[in-house]
Coordinates of C-alpha atoms in Angstrom, one line a residue:
M1 CA 141.2 -74.0 70.0
K2 CA 144.5 -74.0 72.0
K3 CA 144.3 -72.5 75.4
K4 CA 146.8 -69.7 76.2
L5 CA 150.2 -70.8 77.5
F6 CA 152.3 -67.7 77.7
S7 CA 150.4 -65.9 80.5
L8 CA 152.1 -63.3 82.7
N9 CA 152.3 -65.8 85.6
Y10 CA 153.9 -68.4 83.3
C11 CA 156.5 -66.0 82.0
L12 CA 157.3 -64.7 85.5
L13 CA 157.8 -68.2 86.9
S14 CA 159.9 -69.2 83.9
A15 CA 162.1 -66.2 84.5
V16 CA 162.4 -67.1 88.2
N17 CA 163.5 -70.6 87.3
L18 CA 166.2 -69.2 85.0
I19 CA 167.5 -66.7 87.6
T20 CA 167.6 -69.2 90.5
S21 CA 169.3 -71.8 88.3
L22 CA 171.8 -69.3 87.0
G23 CA 172.7 -68.3 90.6
F24 CA 173.2 -71.9 91.5
S25 CA 175.3 -72.7 88.5
M26 CA 177.5 -69.6 88.8
I27 CA 178.8 -70.7 92.2
A28 CA 178.5 -74.5 91.9
T29 CA 181.9 -74.9 90.2
I30 CA 183.8 -72.6 92.6
V31 CA 182.5 -73.6 96.0
S32 CA 185.3 -76.2 96.4
S33 CA 188.0 -73.7 95.6
Y34 CA 186.4 -71.2 97.9
A35 CA 186.5 -73.7 100.7
V36 CA 190.2 -74.3 100.1
E37 CA 190.6 -70.5 100.1
L38 CA 189.1 -70.5 103.6
G39 CA 191.6 -73.0 104.8
T40 CA 190.3 -76.6 104.3
D41 CA 191.7 -79.5 102.4
L42 CA 190.5 -80.9 99.1
T43 CA 188.6 -83.8 100.7
M44 CA 186.6 -81.5 102.9
A45 CA 186.1 -79.1 100.0
G46 CA 184.6 -81.9 98.0
A47 CA 182.3 -82.8 100.8
I48 CA 181.1 -79.2 101.2
S49 CA 180.3 -79.1 97.5
G50 CA 178.4 -82.4 97.6
I51 CA 176.4 -81.7 100.8
F52 CA 174.3 -79.3 98.7
S53 CA 172.7 -82.2 96.8
I54 CA 172.2 -84.3 99.9
S55 CA 170.4 -81.4 101.6
A56 CA 168.2 -80.9 98.6
L57 CA 167.3 -84.6 98.4
L58 CA 166.4 -84.8 102.1
I59 CA 164.1 -81.8 102.0
R60 CA 162.3 -82.8 98.8
P61 CA 159.6 -85.1 100.2
F62 CA 158.7 -82.6 102.9
S63 CA 158.6 -79.7 100.4
G64 CA 156.1 -81.6 98.2
F65 CA 153.9 -82.1 101.2
A66 CA 154.1 -78.4 102.0
M67 CA 153.2 -77.5 98.5
D68 CA 149.9 -79.4 98.8
T69 CA 149.0 -78.0 102.3
M70 CA 150.2 -74.4 102.0
N71 CA 150.2 -71.5 99.6
K72 CA 152.6 -72.3 96.8
R73 CA 153.6 -68.8 96.0
S74 CA 154.4 -68.0 99.6
I75 CA 156.7 -71.1 99.7
C76 CA 158.4 -69.9 96.5
I77 CA 159.0 -66.5 98.0
F78 CA 160.3 -67.9 101.3
S79 CA 162.6 -70.4 99.7
A80 CA 164.0 -67.9 97.2
S81 CA 164.6 -65.5 100.2
M82 CA 166.5 -68.3 101.9
I83 CA 168.7 -68.7 98.8
C84 CA 169.5 -64.9 99.0
L85 CA 170.4 -65.4 102.7
S86 CA 172.7 -68.3 101.7
F87 CA 174.6 -66.2 99.2
L88 CA 175.0 -63.5 101.8
G89 CA 176.4 -66.1 104.2
Y90 CA 178.8 -67.4 101.5
A91 CA 180.1 -63.9 101.0
F92 CA 180.8 -63.2 104.6
A93 CA 181.4 -66.6 106.1
P94 CA 184.5 -66.3 108.4
G95 CA 185.4 -70.0 108.3
I96 CA 184.5 -73.5 107.2
A97 CA 181.9 -74.2 109.9
L98 CA 179.6 -71.4 108.8
L99 CA 180.2 -72.1 105.2
V100 CA 178.9 -75.6 105.8
V101 CA 175.8 -74.2 107.5
F102 CA 175.0 -71.9 104.6
R103 CA 175.7 -74.6 102.1
V104 CA 173.2 -76.9 103.8
M105 CA 170.7 -73.9 103.9
H106 CA 171.3 -73.3 100.2
G107 CA 170.7 -76.9 99.3
M108 CA 167.5 -77.2 101.3
A109 CA 166.2 -73.8 100.0
F110 CA 167.0 -74.8 96.4
G111 CA 165.3 -78.1 96.8
V112 CA 162.2 -76.5 98.1
N113 CA 162.2 -73.7 95.5
S114 CA 162.7 -75.9 92.4
T115 CA 159.9 -78.2 93.6
A116 CA 157.6 -75.3 94.4
N117 CA 158.3 -73.5 91.2
M118 CA 157.4 -76.6 89.1
A119 CA 154.2 -77.2 91.2
L120 CA 153.1 -73.6 90.9
I121 CA 153.8 -73.2 87.2
S122 CA 151.8 -76.3 86.5
E123 CA 148.7 -74.5 87.7
F124 CA 149.1 -72.0 84.8
I125 CA 149.7 -74.6 82.0
P126 CA 146.7 -76.1 80.2
K127 CA 146.6 -79.8 80.9
E128 CA 146.6 -80.6 77.1
R129 CA 149.8 -78.5 76.7
M130 CA 151.6 -79.7 79.9
A131 CA 154.7 -81.2 78.2
E132 CA 155.0 -78.2 75.9
G133 CA 154.8 -75.8 78.9
L134 CA 157.2 -77.7 81.0
G135 CA 159.6 -78.0 78.1
Y136 CA 159.8 -74.3 77.6
F137 CA 160.0 -73.9 81.4
G138 CA 163.0 -76.2 81.6
M139 CA 164.9 -74.2 79.0
G140 CA 165.9 -71.8 81.7
Q141 CA 167.9 -74.5 83.4
I142 CA 169.7 -75.4 80.2
I143 CA 170.7 -71.8 79.6
A144 CA 171.8 -71.4 83.2
Y145 CA 173.9 -74.5 83.2
A146 CA 175.5 -73.7 79.9
C147 CA 176.4 -70.1 80.8
G148 CA 176.5 -70.0 84.6
P149 CA 179.8 -71.6 85.4
H150 CA 181.6 -69.5 82.8
I151 CA 180.0 -66.3 84.2
G152 CA 180.9 -67.3 87.7
I153 CA 184.5 -68.0 86.9
I154 CA 184.9 -64.6 85.0
I155 CA 183.4 -62.7 88.0
R156 CA 185.6 -64.5 90.5
D157 CA 188.8 -64.1 88.4
H158 CA 188.2 -60.3 87.9
Y159 CA 186.6 -59.3 91.2
G160 CA 187.0 -62.1 93.7
Y161 CA 184.7 -64.5 95.5
R162 CA 182.7 -62.0 97.6
P163 CA 181.5 -59.9 94.6
L164 CA 180.5 -63.2 92.9
F165 CA 178.3 -64.2 95.8
L166 CA 176.8 -60.7 96.1
A167 CA 176.0 -60.7 92.3
A168 CA 174.2 -64.0 92.7
L169 CA 172.3 -62.6 95.7
L170 CA 171.1 -59.5 93.7
M171 CA 169.9 -61.7 90.9
T172 CA 168.0 -64.0 93.2
L173 CA 166.5 -60.9 95.0
L174 CA 165.1 -59.9 91.5
A175 CA 163.5 -63.3 91.4
V176 CA 161.9 -62.7 94.8
L177 CA 160.4 -59.5 93.5
M178 CA 159.1 -61.2 90.4
L179 CA 157.3 -63.8 92.6
F180 CA 155.4 -61.0 94.3
R181 CA 153.9 -60.2 90.9
V182 CA 152.6 -63.7 90.4
R183 CA 148.8 -63.8 91.0
V184 CA 147.5 -66.9 92.7
T185 CA 144.3 -68.3 91.2
A186 CA 141.1 -67.9 93.1
Q187 CA 140.8 -71.6 93.4
E188 CA 144.1 -71.9 95.2
A189 CA 143.3 -69.0 97.4
R190 CA 140.1 -70.9 98.5
E191 CA 142.0 -74.2 98.9
T192 CA 144.7 -72.6 101.0
V193 CA 142.1 -71.4 103.5
T194 CA 140.5 -74.9 103.8
K195 CA 143.6 -77.1 103.7
K196 CA 144.5 -78.7 107.0
P197 CA 148.0 -80.3 107.0
V198 CA 147.8 -83.9 108.1
F199 CA 151.3 -85.2 108.1
S200 CA 151.9 -88.8 107.1
F201 CA 154.9 -90.5 105.6
R202 CA 152.5 -92.0 103.0
N203 CA 151.8 -88.4 101.9
L204 CA 155.4 -87.6 101.1
L205 CA 155.4 -89.6 97.8
V206 CA 152.9 -90.3 95.1
K207 CA 153.1 -94.0 94.5
E208 CA 151.6 -93.7 91.0
C209 CA 154.6 -91.5 90.1
I210 CA 157.4 -93.6 91.6
V211 CA 158.1 -95.7 88.5
Y212 CA 158.1 -92.5 86.4
A213 CA 160.5 -90.8 88.8
L214 CA 162.9 -93.7 88.9
T215 CA 162.8 -93.9 85.1
A216 CA 163.6 -90.2 84.8
G217 CA 166.4 -91.0 87.3
L218 CA 168.0 -93.2 84.6
F219 CA 168.5 -90.1 82.4
S220 CA 169.9 -88.0 85.3
M221 CA 172.2 -91.0 86.1
V222 CA 173.6 -90.7 82.6
N223 CA 174.1 -87.0 83.1
G224 CA 176.0 -87.6 86.3
I225 CA 178.2 -90.3 84.7
T226 CA 179.0 -88.3 81.6
S227 CA 179.8 -85.2 83.6
S228 CA 182.2 -87.2 85.8
F229 CA 183.9 -89.5 83.3
I230 CA 183.7 -88.2 79.7
V231 CA 186.7 -86.0 80.1
L232 CA 188.7 -88.8 81.7
L233 CA 187.7 -91.1 78.9
G234 CA 188.9 -88.4 76.4
D235 CA 192.2 -88.1 78.1
E236 CA 192.7 -91.9 78.1
R237 CA 191.9 -92.3 74.4
K238 CA 193.6 -89.0 73.5
I239 CA 190.4 -87.6 71.9
P240 CA 190.9 -83.9 71.1
N241 CA 188.4 -81.2 72.2
I242 CA 186.4 -83.8 74.3
A243 CA 184.7 -80.9 76.2
L244 CA 182.7 -80.1 73.0
F245 CA 180.5 -83.1 74.1
F246 CA 178.9 -80.8 76.7
T247 CA 178.5 -77.9 74.3
V248 CA 176.9 -79.9 71.6
N249 CA 174.7 -81.7 74.1
S250 CA 173.5 -78.4 75.6
V251 CA 172.8 -76.9 72.2
A252 CA 170.9 -79.9 71.0
L253 CA 168.9 -80.0 74.2
F254 CA 168.0 -76.4 73.9
V255 CA 166.8 -76.7 70.3
L256 CA 164.9 -79.8 71.2
R257 CA 163.0 -78.1 74.0
L258 CA 161.6 -75.6 71.5
T259 CA 159.5 -78.2 69.7
V260 CA 159.5 -81.5 71.5
G261 CA 156.8 -80.6 74.1
R262 CA 154.1 -80.3 71.5
I263 CA 155.1 -83.7 70.0
I264 CA 155.0 -85.3 73.5
D265 CA 151.5 -84.0 74.2
R266 CA 150.2 -85.8 71.1
T267 CA 152.3 -89.1 71.5
G268 CA 151.8 -92.1 73.8
L269 CA 154.0 -92.0 76.9
M270 CA 155.3 -95.6 76.6
L271 CA 156.4 -95.0 73.0
M272 CA 158.1 -91.7 73.8
V273 CA 159.9 -93.0 76.9
N274 CA 161.1 -96.2 75.2
L275 CA 162.4 -94.2 72.2
S276 CA 164.2 -91.9 74.6
L277 CA 165.8 -94.8 76.6
A278 CA 166.9 -96.4 73.3
S279 CA 168.4 -93.2 72.1
T280 CA 170.3 -92.8 75.3
A281 CA 171.4 -96.5 75.2
I282 CA 172.8 -96.0 71.7
S283 CA 174.7 -92.9 72.8
M284 CA 176.3 -94.8 75.6
F285 CA 177.3 -97.7 73.3
I286 CA 178.9 -95.2 70.9
V287 CA 180.9 -93.5 73.8
A288 CA 182.0 -97.0 75.0
S289 CA 183.5 -98.0 71.7
S290 CA 184.6 -94.7 70.0
S291 CA 187.8 -92.8 69.9
K292 CA 186.8 -90.3 67.2
I293 CA 185.5 -86.9 68.2
F294 CA 182.8 -86.8 65.6
L295 CA 181.3 -90.0 66.9
I296 CA 181.5 -88.7 70.5
L297 CA 179.6 -85.6 69.3
A298 CA 177.0 -87.7 67.6
A299 CA 176.5 -89.5 71.0
A300 CA 176.0 -86.1 72.6
V301 CA 173.2 -85.4 70.2
L302 CA 171.6 -88.8 70.8
K303 CA 171.9 -88.3 74.6
A304 CA 170.2 -84.9 74.3
I305 CA 167.3 -86.5 72.3
G306 CA 166.9 -89.1 75.0
Q307 CA 167.1 -86.8 77.9
G308 CA 165.0 -84.0 76.3
C309 CA 162.2 -86.2 75.2
G310 CA 162.2 -88.7 78.1
Q311 CA 162.4 -86.4 81.0
I312 CA 159.8 -84.0 79.7
A313 CA 157.4 -86.8 79.0
L314 CA 157.9 -88.3 82.5
Q315 CA 157.7 -84.9 84.2
S316 CA 154.4 -84.0 82.5
A317 CA 153.1 -87.5 83.2
C318 CA 153.7 -87.1 86.9
V319 CA 151.8 -83.8 87.0
K320 CA 148.9 -85.3 84.9
K321 CA 148.7 -88.4 87.1
V322 CA 147.3 -86.5 90.1
D323 CA 144.7 -83.8 90.7
N324 CA 145.7 -80.3 91.8
S325 CA 145.7 -81.2 95.4
K326 CA 148.7 -83.5 95.0
V327 CA 150.8 -81.6 92.3
G328 CA 153.4 -80.6 94.9
V329 CA 154.1 -84.2 96.1
A330 CA 154.0 -85.4 92.5
S331 CA 156.7 -82.8 91.6
S332 CA 158.9 -83.7 94.6
T333 CA 158.5 -87.4 93.8
Y334 CA 159.8 -86.7 90.3
Y335 CA 162.7 -84.7 91.6
I336 CA 163.7 -87.3 94.1
G337 CA 164.1 -89.7 91.2
L338 CA 166.4 -87.3 89.5
D339 CA 168.4 -86.7 92.7
I340 CA 168.9 -90.4 93.3
G341 CA 170.1 -91.0 89.7
Q342 CA 172.4 -88.0 89.7
G343 CA 173.9 -89.1 93.1
L344 CA 174.2 -92.8 92.6
G345 CA 175.3 -92.8 89.0
P346 CA 178.9 -91.6 89.4
I347 CA 179.4 -93.8 92.5
I348 CA 178.2 -97.0 90.6
A349 CA 180.0 -96.1 87.4
G350 CA 183.2 -95.3 89.3
R351 CA 183.4 -98.8 90.8
I352 CA 182.7 -100.4 87.4
S353 CA 185.3 -98.3 85.6
A354 CA 187.9 -99.0 88.3
A355 CA 187.3 -102.7 87.9
S356 CA 186.8 -103.0 84.2
G357 CA 187.6 -99.7 82.5
Y358 CA 185.5 -97.0 80.8
K359 CA 184.5 -99.1 77.8
T360 CA 182.7 -101.7 80.0
M361 CA 181.3 -99.0 82.3
F362 CA 179.6 -97.0 79.4
A363 CA 178.4 -100.2 77.7
D364 CA 176.9 -101.4 81.0
I365 CA 175.0 -98.1 81.3
G366 CA 173.7 -98.6 77.8
F367 CA 172.4 -102.0 78.7
L368 CA 170.8 -100.6 81.8
M369 CA 168.8 -98.2 79.6
I370 CA 167.5 -101.1 77.6
I371 CA 166.5 -103.0 80.8
G372 CA 164.8 -99.8 82.0
A373 CA 162.8 -99.7 78.7
V374 CA 161.6 -103.3 79.2
L375 CA 160.6 -102.8 82.8
F376 CA 158.9 -99.5 82.0
S377 CA 156.9 -101.2 79.2
I378 CA 155.8 -104.0 81.5
Y379 CA 154.7 -101.5 84.1
Q380 CA 152.7 -99.4 81.6
I381 CA 151.0 -102.5 80.1
R382 CA 150.0 -103.8 83.5
T383 CA 148.8 -100.4 84.6
R384 CA 146.7 -100.0 81.5
K385 CA 145.1 -103.5 82.0
M386 CA 144.3 -102.6 85.6
E387 CA 142.7 -99.3 84.5
I388 CA 140.6 -101.1 81.8
N389 CA 139.5 -103.8 84.3
A390 CA 138.5 -101.1 86.9
A391 CA 136.5 -99.2 84.2
E392 CA 134.6 -102.4 83.3
I393 CA 133.6 -103.2 86.9

């Protein structure tokens, strides 16, 4: 008999994930223009926008350690409150200096909150339904990233920047109130009392999850690259309605999340990840060689299949790899892999495209996915042999 998944705690935390992601995506696309409005140039505006991701990346290892040594719900509440304060700072920042301060605060708070939310919700998902539960949980981010930028631009255009930031603040405040309704398990309450933080750099990552995190980073690398270059490729090849790539990708990813978790829970990790990497590789090869919109949209679907299956499989594997005392660090290890891929992808791809063009760049990324599948298979086979040998001793 299946254990219950949609508990009150699970639903509340999923709603919190949706709301915080929506607040982020509503302002993510307009921070640069807001910085210009305050009097800076485009170079500095781009830096202010990008410093968010750097701040989130730097705080992630420490946030994972905090998850495993402190009360997860309290950290969720604190970090969401800091996000509220960041939005308030955006709304009333008198100049660039304070805008930078609140941008860094927002990045750090968001990095902690996303890690804490994943670590906390994993406590309310049955182990045998982990991929399914995390798949539904991640749908909030897909909805937020599909709708948020459009909502943010509408509010800004009709009412201005300050009302936009205040609207995001009120939404996130609702998330804080929801978090107070989450009931911590009796086991965590006991563990929180007995935990004694022992800081060590070795405790900031779960070494068993590093390969999983870096493999997941390949999918986020593809995200960063397509977000940065697919429109430019469409302009160069004169492909009409190229922006439909993102719409189709988001819709396919949303539909996939409704069902794929249950499949992943019953399928081997190596098979699922390799199929996902292959699907992503094929999508990149299609983009590299195509100038027809219907082929580009087919690539968008294949990319969604790869990302949707691969990332959920790897995310649930990270959580299952450790016991409850290390779920926080496992979650942060996973997100660090995503951050690295998202950040390095456009930089590497930009250099390749500048030297050899978009065709070579997208084809190279496709080959990188295949190399990733080979290396991941080798790692899984070696790990399995080591586990068998250890069991026989």
